[in-house]
PDB file of C-alpha atoms in Angstrom:
ATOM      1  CA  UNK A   6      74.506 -19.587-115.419  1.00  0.00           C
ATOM      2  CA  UNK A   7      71.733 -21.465-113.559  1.00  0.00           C
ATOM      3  CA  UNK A   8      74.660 -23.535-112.110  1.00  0.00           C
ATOM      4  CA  UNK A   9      76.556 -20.708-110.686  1.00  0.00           C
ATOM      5  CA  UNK A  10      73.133 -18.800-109.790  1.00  0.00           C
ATOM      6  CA  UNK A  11      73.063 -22.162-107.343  1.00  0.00           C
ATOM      7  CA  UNK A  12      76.594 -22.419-106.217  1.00  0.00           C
ATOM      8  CA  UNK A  13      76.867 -18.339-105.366  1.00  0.00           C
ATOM      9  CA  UNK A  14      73.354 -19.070-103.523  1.00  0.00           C
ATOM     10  CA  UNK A  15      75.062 -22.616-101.142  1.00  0.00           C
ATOM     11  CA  UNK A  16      78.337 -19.976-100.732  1.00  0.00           C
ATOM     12  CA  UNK A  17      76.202 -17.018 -99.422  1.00  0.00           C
ATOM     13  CA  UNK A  18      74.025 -19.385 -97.284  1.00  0.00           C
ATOM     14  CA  UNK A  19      77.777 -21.085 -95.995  1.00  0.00           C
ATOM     15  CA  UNK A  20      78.870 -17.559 -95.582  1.00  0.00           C
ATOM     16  CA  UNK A  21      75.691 -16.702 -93.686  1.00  0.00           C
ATOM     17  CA  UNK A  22      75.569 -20.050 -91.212  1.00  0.00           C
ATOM     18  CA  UNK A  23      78.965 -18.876 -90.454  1.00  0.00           C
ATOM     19  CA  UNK A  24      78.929 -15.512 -89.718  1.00  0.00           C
ATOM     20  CA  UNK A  25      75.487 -16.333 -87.407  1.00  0.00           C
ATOM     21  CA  UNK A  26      77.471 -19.317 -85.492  1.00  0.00           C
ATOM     22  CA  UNK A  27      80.547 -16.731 -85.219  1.00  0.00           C
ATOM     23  CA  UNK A  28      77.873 -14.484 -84.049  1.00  0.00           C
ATOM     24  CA  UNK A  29      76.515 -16.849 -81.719  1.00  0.00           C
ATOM     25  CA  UNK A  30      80.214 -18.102 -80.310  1.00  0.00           C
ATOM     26  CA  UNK A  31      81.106 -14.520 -79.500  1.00  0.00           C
ATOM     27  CA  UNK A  32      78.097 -13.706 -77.888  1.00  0.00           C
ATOM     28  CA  UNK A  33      78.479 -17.063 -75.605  1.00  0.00           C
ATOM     29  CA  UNK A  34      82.320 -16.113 -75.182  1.00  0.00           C
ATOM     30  CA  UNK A  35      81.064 -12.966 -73.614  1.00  0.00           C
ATOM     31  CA  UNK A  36      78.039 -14.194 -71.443  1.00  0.00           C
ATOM     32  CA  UNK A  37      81.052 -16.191 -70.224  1.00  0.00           C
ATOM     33  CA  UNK A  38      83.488 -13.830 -69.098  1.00  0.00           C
ATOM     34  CA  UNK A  39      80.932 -11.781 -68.074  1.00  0.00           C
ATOM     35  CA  UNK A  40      79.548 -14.058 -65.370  1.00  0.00           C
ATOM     36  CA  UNK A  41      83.530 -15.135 -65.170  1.00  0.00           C
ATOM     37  CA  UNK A  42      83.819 -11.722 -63.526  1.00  0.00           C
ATOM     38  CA  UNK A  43      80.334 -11.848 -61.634  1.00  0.00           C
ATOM     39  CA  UNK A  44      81.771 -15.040 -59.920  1.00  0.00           C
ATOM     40  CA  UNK A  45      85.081 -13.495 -59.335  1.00  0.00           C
ATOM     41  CA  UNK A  46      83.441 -10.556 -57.872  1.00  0.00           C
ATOM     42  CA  UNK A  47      80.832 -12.174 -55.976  1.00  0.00           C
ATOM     43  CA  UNK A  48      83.575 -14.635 -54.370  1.00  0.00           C
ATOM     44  CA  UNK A  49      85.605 -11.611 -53.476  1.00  0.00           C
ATOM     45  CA  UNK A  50      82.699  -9.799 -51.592  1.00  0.00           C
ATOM     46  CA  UNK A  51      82.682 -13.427 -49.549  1.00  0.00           C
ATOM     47  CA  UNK A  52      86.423 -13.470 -49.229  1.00  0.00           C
ATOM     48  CA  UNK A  53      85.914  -9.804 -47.443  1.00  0.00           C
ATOM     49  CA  UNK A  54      83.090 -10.711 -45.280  1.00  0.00           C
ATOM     50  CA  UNK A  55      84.943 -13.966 -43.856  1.00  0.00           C
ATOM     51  CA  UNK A  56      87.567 -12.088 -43.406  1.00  0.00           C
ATOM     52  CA  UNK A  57      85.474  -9.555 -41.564  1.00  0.00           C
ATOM     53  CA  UNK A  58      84.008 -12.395 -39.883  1.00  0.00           C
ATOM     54  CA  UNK A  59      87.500 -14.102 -38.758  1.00  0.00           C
ATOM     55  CA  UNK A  60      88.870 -10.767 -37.429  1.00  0.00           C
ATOM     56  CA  UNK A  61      85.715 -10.306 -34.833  1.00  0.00           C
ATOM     57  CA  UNK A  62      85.140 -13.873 -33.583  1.00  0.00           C
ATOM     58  CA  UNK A  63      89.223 -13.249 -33.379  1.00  0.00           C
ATOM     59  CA  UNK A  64      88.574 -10.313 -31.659  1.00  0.00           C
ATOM     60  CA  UNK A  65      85.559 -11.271 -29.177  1.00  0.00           C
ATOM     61  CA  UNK A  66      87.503 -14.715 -28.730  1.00  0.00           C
ATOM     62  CA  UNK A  67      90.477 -12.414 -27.395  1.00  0.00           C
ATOM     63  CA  UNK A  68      88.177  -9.971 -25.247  1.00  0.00           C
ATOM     64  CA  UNK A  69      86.700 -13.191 -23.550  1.00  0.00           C
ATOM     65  CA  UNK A  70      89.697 -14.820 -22.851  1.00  0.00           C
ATOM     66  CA  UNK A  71      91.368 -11.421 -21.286  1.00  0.00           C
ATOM     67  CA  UNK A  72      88.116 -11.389 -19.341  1.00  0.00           C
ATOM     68  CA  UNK A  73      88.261 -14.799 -17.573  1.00  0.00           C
ATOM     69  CA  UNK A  74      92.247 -13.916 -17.153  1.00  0.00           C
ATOM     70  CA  UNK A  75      91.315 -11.295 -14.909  1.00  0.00           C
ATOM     71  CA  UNK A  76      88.457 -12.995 -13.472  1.00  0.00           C
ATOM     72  CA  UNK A  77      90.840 -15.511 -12.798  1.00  0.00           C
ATOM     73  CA  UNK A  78      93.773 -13.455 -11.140  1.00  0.00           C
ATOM     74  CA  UNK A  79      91.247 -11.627  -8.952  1.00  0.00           C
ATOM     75  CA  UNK A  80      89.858 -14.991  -7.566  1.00  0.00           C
ATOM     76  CA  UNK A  81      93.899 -15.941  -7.015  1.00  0.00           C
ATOM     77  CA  UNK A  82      93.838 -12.769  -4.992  1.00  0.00           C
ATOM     78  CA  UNK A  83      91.029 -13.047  -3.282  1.00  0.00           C
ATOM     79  CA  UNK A  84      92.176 -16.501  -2.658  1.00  0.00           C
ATOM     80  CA  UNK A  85      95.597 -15.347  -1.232  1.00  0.00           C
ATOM     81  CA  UNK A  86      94.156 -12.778   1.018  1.00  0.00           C
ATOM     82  CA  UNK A  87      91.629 -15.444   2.380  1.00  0.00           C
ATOM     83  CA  UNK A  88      94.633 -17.612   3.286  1.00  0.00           C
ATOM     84  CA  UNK A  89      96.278 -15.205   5.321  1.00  0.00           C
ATOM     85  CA  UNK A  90      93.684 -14.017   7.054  1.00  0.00           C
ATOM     86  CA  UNK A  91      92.914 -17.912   8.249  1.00  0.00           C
ATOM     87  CA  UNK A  92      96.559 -17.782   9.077  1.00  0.00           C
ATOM     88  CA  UNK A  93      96.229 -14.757  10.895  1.00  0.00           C
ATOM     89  CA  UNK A  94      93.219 -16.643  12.433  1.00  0.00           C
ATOM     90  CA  UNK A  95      94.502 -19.637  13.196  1.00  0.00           C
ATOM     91  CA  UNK A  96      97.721 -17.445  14.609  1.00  0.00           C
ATOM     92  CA  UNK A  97      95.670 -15.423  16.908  1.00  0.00           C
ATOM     93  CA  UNK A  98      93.412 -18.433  18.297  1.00  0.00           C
ATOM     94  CA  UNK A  99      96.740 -19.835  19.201  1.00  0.00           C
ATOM     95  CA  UNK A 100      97.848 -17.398  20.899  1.00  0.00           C
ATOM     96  CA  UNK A 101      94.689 -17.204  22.835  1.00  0.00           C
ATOM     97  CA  UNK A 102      94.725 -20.631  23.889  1.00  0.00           C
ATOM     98  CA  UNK A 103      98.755 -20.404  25.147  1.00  0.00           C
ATOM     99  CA  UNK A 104      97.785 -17.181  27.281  1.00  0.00           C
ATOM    100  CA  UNK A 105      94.695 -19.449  28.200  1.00  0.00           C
ATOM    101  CA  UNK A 106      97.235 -22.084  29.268  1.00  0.00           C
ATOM    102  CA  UNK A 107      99.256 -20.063  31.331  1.00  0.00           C
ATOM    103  CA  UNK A 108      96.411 -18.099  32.513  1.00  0.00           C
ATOM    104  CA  UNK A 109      95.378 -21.969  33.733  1.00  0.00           C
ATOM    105  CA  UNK A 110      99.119 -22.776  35.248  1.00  0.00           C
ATOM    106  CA  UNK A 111      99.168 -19.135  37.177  1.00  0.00           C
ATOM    107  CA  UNK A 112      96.208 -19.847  38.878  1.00  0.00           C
TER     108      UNK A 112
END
């Protein structure tokens, strides 16, 4: 009887080790998918925010370049109406100088 007293005693202290370490690889299965999630979560929120991010440099990048476009095409202009009013100029002094010159031959 002493024998089996024993033996029951090892099988409920197996029994008990086993349950505990189930216990214990639950609980760490858990803690796992638990900060699984956290990470997922957290990675997401980052995801979103670069996002965020990527769509207003986009966006200022865009605005900027529009900017200096018209910057640009108003410099062309003013370029433009520079050049013909040195041809105009240069159109009028000509004139000037060939009524000059026959001015010169009249007299």
């Amino acid at each position: 009887a002493k024998a089996k007293d024993e033996e029951l005693m090892k099988m409920k202290k197996i029994a008990s080790d086993l349950k505990s370490n189930i216990e214990q690889e639950v609980k760490l299965k858990e803690e796992a998918l638990r900060s699984k999630s956290e990470l997922e979560a957290t990675l997401k929120r980052k995801m979103k925010q670069l996002e965020s991010d990527i769509i207003a440099v986009t966006s200022n990048a865009e605005k900027s370049i529009n900017e200096k476009k018209a910057e640009v095409q108003q410099m062309q202009a003013t370029l433009a109406r520079l050049r013909d009013e040195i041809k105009d100029e240069t159109k009028l002094k000509e004139d000037a100088l060939d009524n000059c010159d026959q001015l010169e031959a009249q007299l």
